Coordinates of C-alpha atoms in Angstrom, one line a residue:
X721 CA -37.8 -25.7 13.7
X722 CA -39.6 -22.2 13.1
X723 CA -40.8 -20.9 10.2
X724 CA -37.6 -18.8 8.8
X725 CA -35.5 -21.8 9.6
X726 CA -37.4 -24.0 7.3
X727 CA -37.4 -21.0 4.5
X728 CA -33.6 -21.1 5.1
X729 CA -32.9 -25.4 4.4
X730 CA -35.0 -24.7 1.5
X731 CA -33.1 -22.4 0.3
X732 CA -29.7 -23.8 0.5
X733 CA -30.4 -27.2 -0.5
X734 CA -32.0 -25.8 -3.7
X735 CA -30.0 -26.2 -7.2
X736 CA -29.7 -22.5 -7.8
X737 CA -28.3 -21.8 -4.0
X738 CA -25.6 -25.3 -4.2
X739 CA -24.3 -24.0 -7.3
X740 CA -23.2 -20.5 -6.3
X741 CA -22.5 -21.6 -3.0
X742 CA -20.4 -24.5 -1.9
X743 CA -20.3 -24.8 1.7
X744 CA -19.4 -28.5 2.8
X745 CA -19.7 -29.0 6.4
X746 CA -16.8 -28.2 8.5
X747 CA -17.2 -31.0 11.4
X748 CA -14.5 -33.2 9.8
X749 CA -11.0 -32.8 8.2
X750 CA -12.0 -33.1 5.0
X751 CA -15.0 -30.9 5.5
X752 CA -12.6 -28.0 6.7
X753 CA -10.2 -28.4 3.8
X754 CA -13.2 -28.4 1.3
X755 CA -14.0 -24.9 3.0
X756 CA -11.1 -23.7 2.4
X757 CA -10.9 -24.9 -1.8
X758 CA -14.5 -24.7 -2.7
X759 CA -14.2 -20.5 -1.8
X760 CA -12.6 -18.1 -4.0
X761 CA -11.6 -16.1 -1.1
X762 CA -10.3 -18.6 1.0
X763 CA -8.4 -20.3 -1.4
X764 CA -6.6 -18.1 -1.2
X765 CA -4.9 -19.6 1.8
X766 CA -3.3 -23.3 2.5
X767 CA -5.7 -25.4 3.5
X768 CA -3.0 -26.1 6.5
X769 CA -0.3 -23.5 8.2
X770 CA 2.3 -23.7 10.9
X771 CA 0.5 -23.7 14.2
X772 CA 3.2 -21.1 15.2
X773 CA 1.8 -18.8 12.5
X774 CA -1.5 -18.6 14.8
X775 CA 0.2 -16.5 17.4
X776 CA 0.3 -12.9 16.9
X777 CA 4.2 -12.2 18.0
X778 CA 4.9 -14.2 14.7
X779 CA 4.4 -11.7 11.8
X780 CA 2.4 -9.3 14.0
X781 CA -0.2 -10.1 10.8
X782 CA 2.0 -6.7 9.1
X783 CA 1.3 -8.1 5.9
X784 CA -2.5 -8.7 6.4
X785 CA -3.2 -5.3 8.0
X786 CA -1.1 -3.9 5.0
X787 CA -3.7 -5.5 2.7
X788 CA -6.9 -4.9 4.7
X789 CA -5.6 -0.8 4.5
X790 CA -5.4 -1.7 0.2
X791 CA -9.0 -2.6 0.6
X792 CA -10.0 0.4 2.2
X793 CA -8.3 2.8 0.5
X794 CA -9.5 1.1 -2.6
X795 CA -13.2 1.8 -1.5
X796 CA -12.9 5.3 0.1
X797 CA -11.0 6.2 -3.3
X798 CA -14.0 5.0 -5.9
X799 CA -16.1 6.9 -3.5
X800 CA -13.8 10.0 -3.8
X801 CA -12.8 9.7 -7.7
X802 CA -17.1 10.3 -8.2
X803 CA -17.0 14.2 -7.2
X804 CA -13.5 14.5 -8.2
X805 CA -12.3 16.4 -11.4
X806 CA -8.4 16.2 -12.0
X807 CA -8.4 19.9 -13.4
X808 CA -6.8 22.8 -12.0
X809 CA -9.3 25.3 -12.1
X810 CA -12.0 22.5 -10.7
X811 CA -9.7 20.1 -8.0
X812 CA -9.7 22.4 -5.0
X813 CA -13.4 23.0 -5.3
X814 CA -14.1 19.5 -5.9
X815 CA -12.2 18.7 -2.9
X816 CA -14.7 21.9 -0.4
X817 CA -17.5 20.0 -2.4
X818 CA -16.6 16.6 -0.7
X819 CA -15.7 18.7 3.2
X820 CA -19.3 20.7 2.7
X821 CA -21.5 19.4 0.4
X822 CA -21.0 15.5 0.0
X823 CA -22.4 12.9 1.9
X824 CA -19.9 11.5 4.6
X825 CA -17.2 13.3 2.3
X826 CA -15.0 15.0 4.7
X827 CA -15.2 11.4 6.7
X828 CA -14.2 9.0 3.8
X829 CA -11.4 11.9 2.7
X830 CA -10.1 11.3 6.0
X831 CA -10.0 7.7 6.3
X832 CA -8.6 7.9 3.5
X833 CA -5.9 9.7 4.1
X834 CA -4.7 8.0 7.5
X835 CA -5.4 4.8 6.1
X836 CA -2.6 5.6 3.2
X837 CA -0.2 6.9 6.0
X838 CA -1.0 3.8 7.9
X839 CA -0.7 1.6 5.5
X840 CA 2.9 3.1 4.2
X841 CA 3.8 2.7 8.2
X842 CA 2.5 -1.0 7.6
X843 CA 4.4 -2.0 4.7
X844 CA 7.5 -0.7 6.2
X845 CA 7.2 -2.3 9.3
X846 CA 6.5 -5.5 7.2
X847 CA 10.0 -5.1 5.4
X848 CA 11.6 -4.5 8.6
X849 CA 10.1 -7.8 10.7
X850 CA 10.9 -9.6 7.4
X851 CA 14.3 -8.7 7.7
X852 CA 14.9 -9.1 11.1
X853 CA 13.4 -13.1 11.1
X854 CA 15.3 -13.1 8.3
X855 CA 12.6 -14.7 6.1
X856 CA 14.0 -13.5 3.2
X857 CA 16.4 -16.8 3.1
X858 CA 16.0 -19.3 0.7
X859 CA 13.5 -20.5 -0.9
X860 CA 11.9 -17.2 -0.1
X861 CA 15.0 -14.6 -1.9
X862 CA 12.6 -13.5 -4.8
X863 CA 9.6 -13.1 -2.4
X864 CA 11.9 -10.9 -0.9
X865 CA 12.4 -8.8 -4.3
X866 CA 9.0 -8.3 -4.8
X867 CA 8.1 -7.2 -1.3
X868 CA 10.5 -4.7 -1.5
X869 CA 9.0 -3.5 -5.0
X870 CA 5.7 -3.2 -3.1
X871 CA 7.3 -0.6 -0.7
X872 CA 8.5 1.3 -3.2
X873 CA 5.2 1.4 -4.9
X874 CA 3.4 1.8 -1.9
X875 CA 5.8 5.1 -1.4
X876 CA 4.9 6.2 -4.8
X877 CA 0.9 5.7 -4.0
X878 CA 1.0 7.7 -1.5
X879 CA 3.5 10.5 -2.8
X880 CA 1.2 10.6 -6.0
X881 CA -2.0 10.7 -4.4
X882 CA -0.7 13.6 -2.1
X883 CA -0.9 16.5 -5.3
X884 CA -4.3 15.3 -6.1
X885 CA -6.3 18.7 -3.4
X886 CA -4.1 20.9 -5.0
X887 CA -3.7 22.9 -1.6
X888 CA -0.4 25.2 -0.8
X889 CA 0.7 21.8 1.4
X890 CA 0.2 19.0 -1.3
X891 CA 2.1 21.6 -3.8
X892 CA 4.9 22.4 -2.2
X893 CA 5.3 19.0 -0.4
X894 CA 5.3 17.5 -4.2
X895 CA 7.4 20.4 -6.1
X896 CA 9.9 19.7 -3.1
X897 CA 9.8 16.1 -3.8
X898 CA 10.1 16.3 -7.0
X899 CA 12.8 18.2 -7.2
X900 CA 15.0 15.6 -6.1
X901 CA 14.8 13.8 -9.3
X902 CA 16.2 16.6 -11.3
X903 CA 19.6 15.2 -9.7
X904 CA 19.3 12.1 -11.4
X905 CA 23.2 11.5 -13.3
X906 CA 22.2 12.4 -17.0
X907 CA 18.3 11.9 -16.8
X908 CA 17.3 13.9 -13.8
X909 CA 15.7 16.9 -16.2
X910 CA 14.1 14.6 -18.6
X911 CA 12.9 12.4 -16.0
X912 CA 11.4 15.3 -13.9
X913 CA 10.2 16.4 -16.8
X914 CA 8.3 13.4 -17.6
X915 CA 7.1 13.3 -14.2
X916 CA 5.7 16.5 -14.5
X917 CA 4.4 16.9 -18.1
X918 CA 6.6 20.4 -18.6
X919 CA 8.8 22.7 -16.9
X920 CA 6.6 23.6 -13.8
X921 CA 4.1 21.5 -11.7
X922 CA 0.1 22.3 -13.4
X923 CA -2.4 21.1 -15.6
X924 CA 0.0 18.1 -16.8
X925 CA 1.5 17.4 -13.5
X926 CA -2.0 17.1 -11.9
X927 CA -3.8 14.6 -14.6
X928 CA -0.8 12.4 -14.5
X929 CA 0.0 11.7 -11.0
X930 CA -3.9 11.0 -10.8
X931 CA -3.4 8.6 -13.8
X932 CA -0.3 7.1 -11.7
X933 CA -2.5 7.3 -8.4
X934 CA -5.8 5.6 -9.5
X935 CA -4.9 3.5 -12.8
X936 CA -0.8 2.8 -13.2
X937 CA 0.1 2.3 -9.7
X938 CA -3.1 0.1 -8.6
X939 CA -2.0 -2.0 -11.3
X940 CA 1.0 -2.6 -10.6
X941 CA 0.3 -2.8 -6.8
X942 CA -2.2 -5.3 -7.6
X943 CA -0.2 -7.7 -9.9
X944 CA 2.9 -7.1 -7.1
X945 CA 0.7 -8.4 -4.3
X946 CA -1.1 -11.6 -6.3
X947 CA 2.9 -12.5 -7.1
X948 CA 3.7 -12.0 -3.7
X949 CA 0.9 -13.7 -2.3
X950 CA 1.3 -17.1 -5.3
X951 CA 5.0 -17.1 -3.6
X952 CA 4.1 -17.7 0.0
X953 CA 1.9 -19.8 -1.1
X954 CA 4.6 -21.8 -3.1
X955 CA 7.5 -21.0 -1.2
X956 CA 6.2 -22.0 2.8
X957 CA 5.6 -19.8 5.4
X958 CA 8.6 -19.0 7.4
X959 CA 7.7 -19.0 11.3
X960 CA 9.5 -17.8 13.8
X961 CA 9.8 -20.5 16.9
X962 CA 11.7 -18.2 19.4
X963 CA 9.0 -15.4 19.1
X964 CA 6.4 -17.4 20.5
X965 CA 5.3 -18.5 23.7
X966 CA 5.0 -22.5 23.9
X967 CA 1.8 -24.1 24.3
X968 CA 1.4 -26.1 27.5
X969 CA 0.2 -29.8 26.6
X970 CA -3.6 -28.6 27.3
X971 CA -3.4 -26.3 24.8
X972 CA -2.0 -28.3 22.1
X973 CA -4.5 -30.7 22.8
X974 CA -7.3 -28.5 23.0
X975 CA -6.2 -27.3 19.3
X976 CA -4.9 -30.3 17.5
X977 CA -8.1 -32.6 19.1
X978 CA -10.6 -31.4 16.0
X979 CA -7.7 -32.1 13.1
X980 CA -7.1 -35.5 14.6
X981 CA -9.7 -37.4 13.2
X982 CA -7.6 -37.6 9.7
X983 CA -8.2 -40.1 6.4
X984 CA -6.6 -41.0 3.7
X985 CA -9.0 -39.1 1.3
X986 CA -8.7 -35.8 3.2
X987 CA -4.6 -36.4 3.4
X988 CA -4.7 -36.8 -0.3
X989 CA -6.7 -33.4 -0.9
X990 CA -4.3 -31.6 1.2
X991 CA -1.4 -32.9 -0.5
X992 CA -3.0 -31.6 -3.9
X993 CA -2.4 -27.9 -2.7
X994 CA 0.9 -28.2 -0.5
X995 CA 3.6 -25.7 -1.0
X996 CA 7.0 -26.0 -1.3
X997 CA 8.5 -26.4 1.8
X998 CA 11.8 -24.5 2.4
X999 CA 15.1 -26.7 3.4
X1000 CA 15.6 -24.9 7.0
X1001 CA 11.9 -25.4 7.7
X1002 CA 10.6 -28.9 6.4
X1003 CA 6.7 -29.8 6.6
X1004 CA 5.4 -30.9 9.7
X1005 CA 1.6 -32.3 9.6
X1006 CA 1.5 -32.2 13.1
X1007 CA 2.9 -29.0 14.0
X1008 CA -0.1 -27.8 12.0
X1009 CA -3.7 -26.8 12.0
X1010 CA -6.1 -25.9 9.2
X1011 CA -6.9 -22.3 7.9
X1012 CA -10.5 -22.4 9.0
X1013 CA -11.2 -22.0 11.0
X1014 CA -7.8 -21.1 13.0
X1015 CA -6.0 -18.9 10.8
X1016 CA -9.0 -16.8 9.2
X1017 CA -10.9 -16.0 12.0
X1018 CA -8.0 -14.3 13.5
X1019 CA -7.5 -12.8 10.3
X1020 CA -11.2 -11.6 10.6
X1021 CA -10.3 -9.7 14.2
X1022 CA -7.5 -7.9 13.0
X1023 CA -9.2 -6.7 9.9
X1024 CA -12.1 -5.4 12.0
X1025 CA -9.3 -3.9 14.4
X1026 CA -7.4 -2.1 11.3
X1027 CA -10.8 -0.8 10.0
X1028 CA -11.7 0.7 13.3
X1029 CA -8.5 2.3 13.7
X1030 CA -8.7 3.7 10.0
X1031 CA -12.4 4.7 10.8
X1032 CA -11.5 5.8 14.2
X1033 CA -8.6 8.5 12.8
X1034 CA -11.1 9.8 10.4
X1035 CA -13.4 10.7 13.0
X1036 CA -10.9 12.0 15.6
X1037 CA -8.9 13.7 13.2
X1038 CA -9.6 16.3 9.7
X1039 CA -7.4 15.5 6.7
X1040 CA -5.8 19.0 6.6
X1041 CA -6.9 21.2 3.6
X1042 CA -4.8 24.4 3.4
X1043 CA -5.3 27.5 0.5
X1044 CA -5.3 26.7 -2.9
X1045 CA -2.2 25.9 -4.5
X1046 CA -0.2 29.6 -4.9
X1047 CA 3.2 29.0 -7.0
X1048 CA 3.9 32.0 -6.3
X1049 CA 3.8 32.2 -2.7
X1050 CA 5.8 29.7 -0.9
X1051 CA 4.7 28.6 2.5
X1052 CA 7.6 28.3 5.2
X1053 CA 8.8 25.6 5.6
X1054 CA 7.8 23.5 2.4
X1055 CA 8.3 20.2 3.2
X1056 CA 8.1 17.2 1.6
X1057 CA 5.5 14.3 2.9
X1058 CA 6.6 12.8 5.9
X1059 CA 8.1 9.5 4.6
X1060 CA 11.1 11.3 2.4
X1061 CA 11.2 14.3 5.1
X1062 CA 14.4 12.4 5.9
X1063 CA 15.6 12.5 2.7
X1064 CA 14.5 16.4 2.7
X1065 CA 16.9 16.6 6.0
X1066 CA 20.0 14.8 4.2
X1067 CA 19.7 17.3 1.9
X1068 CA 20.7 20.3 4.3
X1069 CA 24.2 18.2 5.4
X1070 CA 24.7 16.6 1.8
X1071 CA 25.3 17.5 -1.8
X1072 CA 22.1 16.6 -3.3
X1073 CA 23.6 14.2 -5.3
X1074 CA 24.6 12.6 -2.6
X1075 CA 21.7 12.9 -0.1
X1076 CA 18.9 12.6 -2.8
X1077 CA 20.2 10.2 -5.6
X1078 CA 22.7 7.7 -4.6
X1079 CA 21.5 7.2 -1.2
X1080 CA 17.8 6.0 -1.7
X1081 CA 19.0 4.3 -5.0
X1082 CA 21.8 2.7 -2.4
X1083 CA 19.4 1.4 -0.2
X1084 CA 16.9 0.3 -2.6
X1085 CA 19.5 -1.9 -4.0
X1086 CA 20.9 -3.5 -1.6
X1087 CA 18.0 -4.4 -0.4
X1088 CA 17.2 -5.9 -3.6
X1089 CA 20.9 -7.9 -3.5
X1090 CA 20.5 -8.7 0.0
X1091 CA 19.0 -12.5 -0.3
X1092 CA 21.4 -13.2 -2.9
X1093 CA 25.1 -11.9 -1.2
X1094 CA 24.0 -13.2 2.5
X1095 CA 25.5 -16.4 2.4
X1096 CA 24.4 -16.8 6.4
X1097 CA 21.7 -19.9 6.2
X1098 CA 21.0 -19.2 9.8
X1099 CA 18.1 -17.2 10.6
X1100 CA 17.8 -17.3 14.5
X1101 CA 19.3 -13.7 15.9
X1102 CA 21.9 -14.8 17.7
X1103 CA 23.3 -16.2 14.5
X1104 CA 23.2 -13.1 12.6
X1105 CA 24.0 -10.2 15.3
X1106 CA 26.6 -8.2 12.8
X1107 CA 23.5 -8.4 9.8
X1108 CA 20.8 -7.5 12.4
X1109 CA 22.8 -4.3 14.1
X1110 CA 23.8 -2.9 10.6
X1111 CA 20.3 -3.0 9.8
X1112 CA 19.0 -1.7 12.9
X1113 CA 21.2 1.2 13.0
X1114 CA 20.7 2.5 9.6
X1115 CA 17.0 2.3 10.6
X1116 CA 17.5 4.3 13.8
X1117 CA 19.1 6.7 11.8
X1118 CA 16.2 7.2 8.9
X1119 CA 14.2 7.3 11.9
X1120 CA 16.3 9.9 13.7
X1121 CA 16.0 12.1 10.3
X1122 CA 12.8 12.0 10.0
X1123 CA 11.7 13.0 13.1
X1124 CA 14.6 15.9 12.9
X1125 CA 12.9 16.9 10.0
X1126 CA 9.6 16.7 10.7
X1127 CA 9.6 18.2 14.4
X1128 CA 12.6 20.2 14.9
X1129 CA 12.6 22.2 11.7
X1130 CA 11.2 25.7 10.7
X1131 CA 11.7 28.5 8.6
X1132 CA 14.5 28.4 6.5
X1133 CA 15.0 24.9 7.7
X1134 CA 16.4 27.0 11.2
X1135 CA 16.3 24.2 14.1
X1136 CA 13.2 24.3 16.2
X1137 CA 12.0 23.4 19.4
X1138 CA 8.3 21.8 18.4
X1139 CA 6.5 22.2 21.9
X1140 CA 7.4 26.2 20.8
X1141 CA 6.3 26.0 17.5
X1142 CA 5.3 22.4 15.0
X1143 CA 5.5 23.3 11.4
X1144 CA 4.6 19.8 10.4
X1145 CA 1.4 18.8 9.2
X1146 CA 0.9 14.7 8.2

């Protein structure tokens, strides 16, 4: 044993280092599970899951990779909020400060940037695999509820955050945006007045969508996501069998041979921590495998995946920062942020009553109602094909809006070929 190894077994079987750190082996059952309870971290995760969960194809780990992007926008934005001033006269030269002046600036503005578009594209995609399993059954309905709160807060997130460089394209994107609460039945001017501290997006409007960017909406994200998190726990995770390749003999062998070795006292310490399985998928102790090391060091490849890609965006690609915000010059086309340019293209076929009020507030609802009015216990898709077409075609149509909205439209919101001319910047 060399010198630094010797240093090292001093170290961690002294009193100060056992205290802080409680790190049983992991060459038995019991050892793994202790892992697993003894860490703040990785308690939060069953000390056992589904060996279905394991493979990729099953959530596509949406929900993870939605939570790594939290994490980073959570750092780049403490970074950012240090040379940032929520003033009028100041924003826009904080923000050629941080491109010119501040250390990796222009690099953590743009990661985070893509990482918020990346991570509203990876909470929707969440909702939408959720759906589509249909995990939302019972026990899981409320889950449901609250995951699709966290999409409309994730929305908000990024629509407040987008004012904050006070540019022609963050003011015109918002004023556009926020004119579509003004159509609210009976509310819609008080309500956009609230929203925008007066009469006019400025001073107000600026400090209180960073208030709702950095402070309110964190908040709430954060106590969404422990909720959300406490119910899967609770609740069971809900694989999906047909989804996923089955394992030839070897292979089950191969991954079940380390968890075989089971005792009562380990048995009992797992019990202590097992959720509530649902009624159309009851526990089974051997169709299952323990979090560590299975589940979280997959867990720790796709976070080091997401965080490339974020990184990787920010390098290959500026966060776009246009003039200073003009009121009085209006760039052609102002359009809104990407995720409610579909909404912006309703409103050229719609009343805006129609197009900008009771259709989001339509779909937000029933979504909310859903797990509660689909009587359908069946979750397999060729048990719900009228359930699974409805939804996907009123997604191929959001889909089909935005991209009409974002590509094909110009000045005057005249139709456009984009390989002649793409007025859409992300």
């Amino acid at each position: 044993m060399s010198a630094w190894q010797r240093i090292v077994d001093r170290v961690r079987s002294g009193a100060l280092y056992r205290s802080i750190f409680r790190t049983p082996p992991v060459d038995s059952p019991r050892g793994r599970a202790e892992r697993t309870f003894n860490n703040v971290f990785l308690h939060l995760y069953p000390a056992r899951v589904p060996r279905s969960l394991l493979a990729f194809r099953s959530t596509f780990r949406l929900g993870f990779i939605s939570t790594v992007l939290f994490g980073i926008l959570a750092v780049t934005g403490v970074y950012l909020m240090f040379f940032y001033t929520p003033a009028v006269t100041m924003a826009y030269g904080d923000m050629q400060s941080i491109r010119t002046t501040v250390g990796f600036g222009q690099l953590i503005r743009n990661i985070h940037r893509w990482s918020g578009h990346l991570m509203v594209l990876a909470v929707t995609l969440h909702l939408v695999r959720t759906f589509l399993d249909g995990a939302y059954k019972p026990p899981r309905e409320f889950n449901w509820v609250i995951g699709v709160l966290l999409w409309v807060v994730t929305l908000a997130y990024s629509f407040t955050g987008y004012l904050l460089p006070w540019d022609q394209l963050a003011y015109w994107a918002v004023r556009v945006g926020s004119d579509l609460v003004r159509y609210v039945p009976g509310i819609g001017r008080q309500l956009q007045a609230f929203l925008l501290g007066g009469d006019v997006i400025g001073q107000a409007t600026l400090l209180r969508f960073y208030v709702l960017h950095v402070a309110v909406l964190t908040i709430a994200f954060g106590l969404l996501w422990v909720v959300h998190l406490w119910r899967v726990r609770k609740d069971g995770f809900a694989p999906v069998p047909w989804r996923v390749r089955p394992k030839s003999d070897d292979e089950k062998g191969d991954e079940a041979a380390p968890d075989d070795d089971r005792d009562p006292s380990s048995q009992r310490t797992l019990g202590a921590v097992q959720g509530v399985a649902g009624p159309v998928h009851p526990r089974d102790p051997d169709g299952e495998v323990f979090s560590w090391p299975h589940l979280i060091i997959r867990h720790q490849v796709v976070a080091l995946a997401t965080a490339a890609l974020a990184i990787g965006m920010g390098v290959a690609f500026d966060a776009p920062l246009r003039e200073m915000a003009n009121p009085n010059t209006t760039p052609e086309p102002a359009k809104a942020p990407w995720y409610f340019v579909g909404l912006q293209e309703l409103l050229a076929h719609f009343d805006p009553m129609v197009a900008g009020v009771l259709t989001p507030a339509l779909l937000v609802g029933a979504l909310v109602v859903l797990p509660y009015v689909d009587r359908n216990p069946e979750r397999h898709p060729r048990s719900r094909r009228l359930a699974r077409a409805t939804f996907i075609v009123v997604c191929a149509v959001t889909l089909g809006l935005t991209i009409l909205g974002a590509f094909f439209r110009g000045p005057g919101w005249a139709f456009v070929l984009p390989w002649e001319h793409l007025y859409f910047e992300p």
